Amino acid sequence: MDQQQQNRAAATRPPQPVPTPPSRPPPAQTSDFLVGFLIVVGFIVIASSALFPTAPSYKYTLSILHQVPEGHVGVYWKGGALMKEITEPGFHLKLPLITHYEPVQVTLQTDQVRDIPCGTKGGVMINFGKIEVVNRLRKEYVYETLLNYGVHYDNTWIYDKIHHEINQFCSSHTLQQVYIDVFDQIDEKMKDALQGDCTRYAPGIEILSVRVTKPIIPESIRRNYEQMEEERTKVLISVERQKVVEKEAETKKKMAVSEAEKFATVSKIQMEQKLMEKDSARRQQEIENKMYTDRQKSLADAEFYRELKEAEANKLKLTPQYLELSFINAITQNTKIFFGDKVPNMILDQRLLGNFMQNVSRQVASEGQVESDA
């Protein structure tokens, strides 16, 4: 019974499909495989960068896309050989694990060299705590400099060179010279020494300035210098105080001299003013005297001219006719008439006088004519 039921159920069951063998994946699946492979590689690169955060060389070696920061240039090594290709700031591509990349700064940078021990000429050990060197690598000399001295070229030409030059300088100078006398010249001497060798052997390195801090000297010597400086300061204070006193005395002297000169100047001006007033009064008096003299002279000349003209007129009047007329007028104006024997004689005498005066006038006129002719 069970067998029959099974046969009947198998007869009523729908036919099962025949399985076909698997075929090759389509081309689209192949491209997806490549994309997945690249994603895995990228993930490995990112993971490597995350695993080695303190080793930038591994990051620059394993990375595909890298960035050159501003103020730097990109330098590449392929298989350990330096390439002449130098890239500008920005994003760039390279082959991971084959091409190594390093950014090299070409702008101003300050290298600090610390703890530089040296011995002076007298055998005293001192220590320069910090020396700052401001330098720059020229862009056109990047390949040549890195080819000869590597990426850490500043170790050779700045750090090691500073140690050498400082020791050379200290060994040829005493502590007094290094610490006080010629300390202000160390900056220029270090700069000239560094730049001289760089110009000769590494012309791409430019030394702009060197700043040297005060060296650390033994405590006992430092206390001596401090005491000397205190004494020197006291002396300077005394000298300055003396200068102040001298300046005050000189100022008072100048003020006294200035006051005396002021009074002298005022007195001189007043004296000159009085002299000018006196001179002006004298000139005024002279002018008045001259005016009076001229006026009196003019009056005298006028009176003389009047008298002269009157005399000349009288000379012209001295004629017998005028004298006779004058005599007659005088007789006629006389209110008193005298009678007697002498009256005719008086009249006759008057006529004789007129005749005499007429002769005199003629003689004078003839003499004047002779003088005019001469």
Coordinates of C-alpha atoms in Angstrom, one line a residue:
M1 CA 0.0 0.0 0.0
D2 CA 2.7 2.4 0.9
Q3 CA 4.6 1.6 -2.3
Q4 CA 1.5 2.3 -4.4
Q5 CA 0.9 5.6 -2.7
Q6 CA 4.5 6.6 -3.3
N7 CA 4.3 5.6 -7.0
R8 CA 1.0 7.6 -7.3
A9 CA 2.6 10.7 -5.6
A10 CA 5.7 10.4 -7.9
A11 CA 3.4 10.3 -10.9
T12 CA 1.5 13.4 -9.8
R13 CA 4.7 15.4 -8.9
P14 CA 5.9 18.0 -11.6
P15 CA 9.1 17.2 -13.4
Q16 CA 12.3 18.7 -11.9
P17 CA 14.6 20.9 -14.1
V18 CA 17.9 19.4 -15.3
P19 CA 20.9 21.4 -13.7
T20 CA 23.2 23.0 -16.2
P21 CA 27.0 23.3 -15.7
P22 CA 28.4 26.8 -14.4
S23 CA 29.5 29.3 -17.1
R24 CA 32.3 32.0 -17.0
P25 CA 31.4 35.3 -15.3
P26 CA 30.5 38.1 -17.6
P27 CA 33.1 40.9 -18.3
A28 CA 31.4 43.3 -15.9
Q29 CA 32.4 41.0 -13.0
T30 CA 36.1 41.2 -14.1
S31 CA 36.1 45.0 -13.8
D32 CA 34.5 44.8 -10.4
F33 CA 37.3 42.5 -9.4
L34 CA 39.9 45.1 -10.5
V35 CA 38.1 47.9 -8.6
G36 CA 38.0 45.8 -5.5
F37 CA 41.8 45.0 -5.9
L38 CA 42.6 48.7 -6.1
I39 CA 40.4 49.4 -3.1
V40 CA 42.3 46.8 -1.1
V41 CA 45.7 48.2 -2.2
G42 CA 44.5 51.7 -1.2
F43 CA 43.4 50.4 2.1
I44 CA 46.8 48.8 2.7
V45 CA 48.5 52.1 1.8
I46 CA 46.2 54.0 4.2
A47 CA 46.7 51.4 6.9
S48 CA 50.5 51.7 6.4
S49 CA 50.4 55.4 6.8
A50 CA 48.4 55.0 10.0
L51 CA 50.7 52.4 11.4
F52 CA 53.8 54.5 10.8
P53 CA 52.8 58.1 11.8
T54 CA 56.3 59.0 13.0
A55 CA 58.1 57.7 9.9
P56 CA 57.3 60.1 7.0
S57 CA 59.7 58.3 4.7
Y58 CA 57.4 55.2 4.7
K59 CA 54.4 57.4 4.0
Y60 CA 56.2 59.1 1.1
T61 CA 57.3 55.7 -0.2
L62 CA 53.9 53.8 0.0
S63 CA 51.6 56.7 -1.0
I64 CA 50.4 57.3 -4.6
L65 CA 49.0 60.8 -4.2
H66 CA 51.1 63.2 -2.4
Q67 CA 51.1 66.9 -1.7
V68 CA 54.0 69.3 -1.9
P69 CA 53.4 72.2 0.6
E70 CA 53.9 75.8 -0.2
G71 CA 57.5 77.0 0.2
H72 CA 58.8 73.5 -0.7
V73 CA 59.7 71.6 -3.8
G74 CA 59.2 67.9 -4.4
V75 CA 62.3 65.7 -4.9
Y76 CA 62.2 62.1 -6.0
W77 CA 64.3 58.9 -5.8
K78 CA 63.6 56.0 -8.1
G79 CA 65.2 52.8 -6.9
G80 CA 67.5 54.9 -4.7
A81 CA 68.8 57.1 -7.5
L82 CA 68.0 60.9 -7.2
M83 CA 65.9 62.1 -10.2
K84 CA 66.3 65.5 -11.8
E85 CA 62.6 66.0 -11.7
I86 CA 61.5 68.7 -9.2
T87 CA 57.9 69.5 -8.7
E88 CA 56.2 72.7 -7.6
P89 CA 53.7 72.9 -4.6
G90 CA 50.5 71.1 -5.1
F91 CA 49.2 67.5 -5.6
H92 CA 51.2 65.0 -7.6
L93 CA 51.2 61.2 -8.4
K94 CA 54.0 58.7 -8.1
L95 CA 54.5 54.9 -8.1
P96 CA 54.4 53.5 -4.6
L97 CA 57.2 51.3 -3.3
I98 CA 59.3 52.3 -6.3
T99 CA 59.5 56.1 -6.2
H100 CA 60.4 57.8 -3.0
Y101 CA 59.5 61.5 -2.4
E102 CA 60.8 64.1 0.0
P103 CA 59.7 67.8 0.3
V104 CA 62.6 70.2 0.5
Q105 CA 62.1 73.8 1.8
V106 CA 63.4 76.6 -0.4
T107 CA 62.2 79.5 1.6
L108 CA 63.8 81.1 4.7
Q109 CA 64.3 78.7 7.6
T110 CA 66.0 79.1 11.0
D111 CA 68.2 76.2 12.2
Q112 CA 68.9 76.2 16.0
V113 CA 72.1 74.7 17.1
R114 CA 72.0 73.9 20.8
D115 CA 74.6 73.1 23.5
I116 CA 77.9 73.9 21.9
P117 CA 80.8 73.3 24.3
C118 CA 84.1 74.9 23.6
G119 CA 87.4 75.8 25.4
T120 CA 88.9 79.3 25.5
K121 CA 92.5 80.2 25.0
G122 CA 93.0 80.1 28.7
G123 CA 91.5 76.7 29.1
V124 CA 88.1 77.7 30.6
M125 CA 85.2 75.5 29.3
I126 CA 82.1 77.4 28.3
N127 CA 78.9 76.4 26.6
F128 CA 76.8 78.3 24.0
G129 CA 73.2 77.4 24.8
K130 CA 71.7 78.3 21.4
I131 CA 72.9 79.7 18.0
E132 CA 70.3 80.5 15.4
V133 CA 71.3 80.4 11.7
V134 CA 68.8 81.9 9.2
N135 CA 69.5 80.3 5.8
R136 CA 67.9 79.4 2.5
L137 CA 68.4 76.8 -0.2
R138 CA 68.1 78.2 -3.7
K139 CA 65.6 76.4 -5.9
E140 CA 67.9 76.2 -8.9
Y141 CA 70.6 74.4 -6.7
V142 CA 68.3 71.8 -5.1
Y143 CA 69.3 68.9 -7.3
E144 CA 73.0 69.6 -7.1
T145 CA 73.0 70.2 -3.3
L146 CA 71.0 67.0 -2.5
L147 CA 73.1 65.0 -5.0
N148 CA 76.3 65.9 -3.1
Y149 CA 75.1 66.2 0.5
G150 CA 71.7 64.5 0.8
V151 CA 68.4 65.8 2.2
H152 CA 70.0 66.7 5.5
Y153 CA 72.6 68.9 3.9
D154 CA 72.2 71.4 6.8
N155 CA 73.8 68.9 9.2
T156 CA 77.0 69.2 7.3
W157 CA 77.1 72.9 6.4
I158 CA 75.2 74.4 9.4
Y159 CA 75.1 72.2 12.5
D160 CA 78.6 70.6 12.2
K161 CA 80.1 73.7 10.7
I162 CA 78.8 75.9 13.7
H163 CA 80.4 73.5 16.2
H164 CA 83.7 73.7 14.3
E165 CA 83.8 77.5 13.9
I166 CA 82.8 78.1 17.5
N167 CA 85.6 75.9 18.8
Q168 CA 88.0 77.6 16.4
F169 CA 86.9 81.0 17.6
C170 CA 87.1 80.1 21.3
S171 CA 90.5 78.5 21.1
S172 CA 92.0 81.7 19.7
H173 CA 90.4 84.1 22.2
T174 CA 90.5 84.5 26.0
L175 CA 87.4 84.3 28.1
Q176 CA 87.4 88.1 28.5
Q177 CA 87.3 88.5 24.8
V178 CA 84.7 85.8 24.1
Y179 CA 82.4 86.8 26.9
I180 CA 82.7 90.6 26.8
D181 CA 85.2 92.3 24.4
V182 CA 84.5 90.7 21.0
F183 CA 81.1 89.0 21.8
D184 CA 79.3 91.5 19.5
Q185 CA 81.5 90.4 16.6
I186 CA 80.8 86.7 16.9
D187 CA 77.6 86.9 14.8
E188 CA 79.4 88.5 11.8
K189 CA 82.4 86.2 12.1
M190 CA 80.2 83.0 12.1
K191 CA 78.1 84.3 9.2
D192 CA 81.2 85.1 7.1
A193 CA 82.8 81.7 7.9
L194 CA 79.7 79.7 7.1
Q195 CA 79.0 81.7 3.9
G196 CA 82.6 81.4 2.7
D197 CA 82.6 77.6 2.8
C198 CA 79.1 77.4 1.4
T199 CA 79.9 79.6 -1.5
R200 CA 83.0 77.5 -2.2
Y201 CA 81.5 74.0 -1.8
A202 CA 77.7 74.3 -1.7
P203 CA 76.7 77.5 -3.6
G204 CA 73.0 76.7 -3.3
I205 CA 73.1 77.4 0.5
E206 CA 72.7 81.1 1.4
I207 CA 73.4 82.2 5.0
L208 CA 71.4 85.4 5.8
S209 CA 72.2 85.9 9.5
V210 CA 73.6 84.3 12.6
R211 CA 72.3 85.0 16.2
V212 CA 74.6 83.9 19.0
T213 CA 73.3 83.9 22.6
K214 CA 75.5 84.7 25.6
P215 CA 77.6 81.7 26.5
I216 CA 77.3 79.9 29.9
I217 CA 80.5 80.3 31.9
P218 CA 81.5 78.7 35.3
E219 CA 79.6 80.1 38.3
S220 CA 82.6 81.4 40.1
I221 CA 83.9 83.3 37.1
R222 CA 80.4 84.6 36.4
R223 CA 80.1 86.0 40.0
N224 CA 83.5 87.7 39.5
Y225 CA 82.2 89.3 36.3
E226 CA 79.0 90.3 38.1
Q227 CA 81.0 92.0 40.9
M228 CA 83.2 93.7 38.3
E229 CA 80.1 94.9 36.5
E230 CA 78.6 96.2 39.8
E231 CA 81.8 98.1 40.5
R232 CA 81.9 99.4 37.0
T233 CA 78.3 100.4 37.4
K234 CA 79.1 102.2 40.6
V235 CA 82.0 104.0 38.9
L236 CA 79.7 104.9 36.0
I237 CA 77.1 106.2 38.4
S238 CA 79.7 108.4 40.2
V239 CA 81.0 109.7 36.9
E240 CA 77.5 110.4 35.7
R241 CA 76.6 112.1 39.1
Q242 CA 79.8 114.2 38.7
K243 CA 78.7 115.0 35.1
V244 CA 75.3 116.0 36.4
V245 CA 76.9 118.3 39.1
E246 CA 79.2 119.8 36.4
K247 CA 76.3 120.3 34.1
E248 CA 74.3 122.0 36.8
A249 CA 77.2 124.3 37.7
E250 CA 77.8 125.0 34.0
T251 CA 74.1 125.7 33.6
K252 CA 74.1 128.1 36.5
K253 CA 77.2 129.8 35.0
K254 CA 75.6 130.0 31.7
M255 CA 72.5 131.5 33.3
A256 CA 74.6 134.1 35.1
V257 CA 76.5 134.9 32.0
S258 CA 73.3 135.1 30.1
E259 CA 71.8 137.5 32.7
A260 CA 74.9 139.6 32.7
E261 CA 74.9 139.7 28.9
K262 CA 71.2 140.6 29.0
F263 CA 71.8 143.5 31.4
A264 CA 74.8 144.6 29.4
T265 CA 72.9 144.4 26.2
V266 CA 70.0 146.4 27.7
S267 CA 72.4 149.0 29.1
K268 CA 74.1 149.2 25.7
I269 CA 70.8 149.6 24.0
Q270 CA 69.7 152.3 26.5
M271 CA 73.0 154.1 26.1
E272 CA 72.8 153.9 22.4
Q273 CA 69.3 155.2 22.6
K274 CA 70.3 158.1 24.8
L275 CA 73.2 158.9 22.5
M276 CA 70.9 158.8 19.6
E277 CA 68.5 161.1 21.4
K278 CA 71.4 163.5 22.2
D279 CA 72.7 163.3 18.6
S280 CA 69.2 163.9 17.3
A281 CA 68.8 166.9 19.6
R282 CA 72.3 168.2 18.5
R283 CA 71.4 167.8 14.9
Q284 CA 68.1 169.5 15.5
Q285 CA 69.8 172.4 17.3
E286 CA 72.3 172.6 14.4
I287 CA 69.5 172.7 12.0
E288 CA 67.7 175.4 14.0
N289 CA 71.0 177.4 14.3
K290 CA 71.6 177.1 10.6
M291 CA 68.1 178.1 9.9
Y292 CA 68.4 181.1 12.2
T293 CA 71.8 182.0 10.7
D294 CA 70.4 181.7 7.2
R295 CA 67.4 183.7 8.2
Q296 CA 69.5 186.5 9.8
K297 CA 71.9 186.4 6.8
S298 CA 69.0 186.7 4.5
L299 CA 67.6 189.6 6.5
A300 CA 71.1 191.3 6.6
D301 CA 71.5 190.7 2.9
A302 CA 68.0 192.1 2.3
E303 CA 68.8 195.2 4.6
F304 CA 72.1 195.6 2.8
Y305 CA 70.4 195.4 -0.5
R306 CA 67.8 197.9 0.6
E307 CA 70.4 200.3 2.0
L308 CA 72.5 199.8 -1.2
K309 CA 69.5 200.5 -3.4
E310 CA 68.6 203.5 -1.3
A311 CA 72.2 204.8 -1.5
E312 CA 72.1 204.3 -5.2
A313 CA 68.8 206.0 -5.3
N314 CA 70.1 208.9 -3.2
K315 CA 73.1 209.2 -5.5
L316 CA 70.7 209.5 -8.3
K317 CA 68.7 212.1 -6.4
L318 CA 71.8 214.3 -5.7
T319 CA 71.0 216.7 -8.5
P320 CA 70.9 220.5 -8.2
Q321 CA 67.3 220.6 -9.3
Y322 CA 66.2 217.9 -6.7
L323 CA 68.2 219.7 -4.0
E324 CA 66.7 223.0 -4.9
L325 CA 63.2 221.4 -5.0
S326 CA 63.8 219.9 -1.6
F327 CA 65.0 223.2 -0.2
I328 CA 62.0 225.0 -1.6
N329 CA 59.7 222.3 -0.1
A330 CA 61.4 222.6 3.3
I331 CA 61.1 226.4 3.2
T332 CA 57.5 226.2 2.3
Q333 CA 56.7 223.8 5.0
N334 CA 58.4 226.0 7.6
T335 CA 55.9 228.0 9.6
K336 CA 58.5 230.5 10.7
I337 CA 59.8 233.2 8.4
F338 CA 62.8 235.2 9.4
F339 CA 63.5 238.7 8.1
G340 CA 66.8 240.4 8.1
D341 CA 70.0 241.2 6.3
K342 CA 71.3 237.7 6.3
V343 CA 68.3 236.0 4.8
P344 CA 69.4 236.4 1.2
N345 CA 72.8 235.3 2.1
M346 CA 71.4 232.1 3.7
I347 CA 69.5 231.4 0.5
L348 CA 72.5 232.1 -1.5
D349 CA 74.5 229.7 0.6
Q350 CA 71.9 227.1 0.1
R351 CA 72.2 227.5 -3.7
L352 CA 76.0 227.3 -3.4
L353 CA 75.6 224.1 -1.4
G354 CA 73.4 222.7 -4.2
N355 CA 75.9 223.6 -6.8
F356 CA 78.6 221.8 -4.8
M357 CA 76.6 218.7 -4.4
Q358 CA 75.9 218.7 -8.1
N359 CA 79.6 218.8 -8.9
V360 CA 80.2 216.0 -6.4
S361 CA 77.6 213.8 -8.0
R362 CA 79.0 214.4 -11.4
Q363 CA 82.5 213.4 -10.2
V364 CA 81.2 210.2 -8.6
A365 CA 79.3 209.3 -11.8
S366 CA 82.4 209.9 -13.9
E367 CA 84.5 207.6 -11.6
G368 CA 81.8 204.9 -11.8
Q369 CA 81.9 205.1 -15.6
V370 CA 85.6 204.7 -15.6
E371 CA 85.5 201.7 -13.3
S372 CA 82.9 200.0 -15.5
D373 CA 85.0 200.6 -18.6
A374 CA 88.0 199.1 -16.9

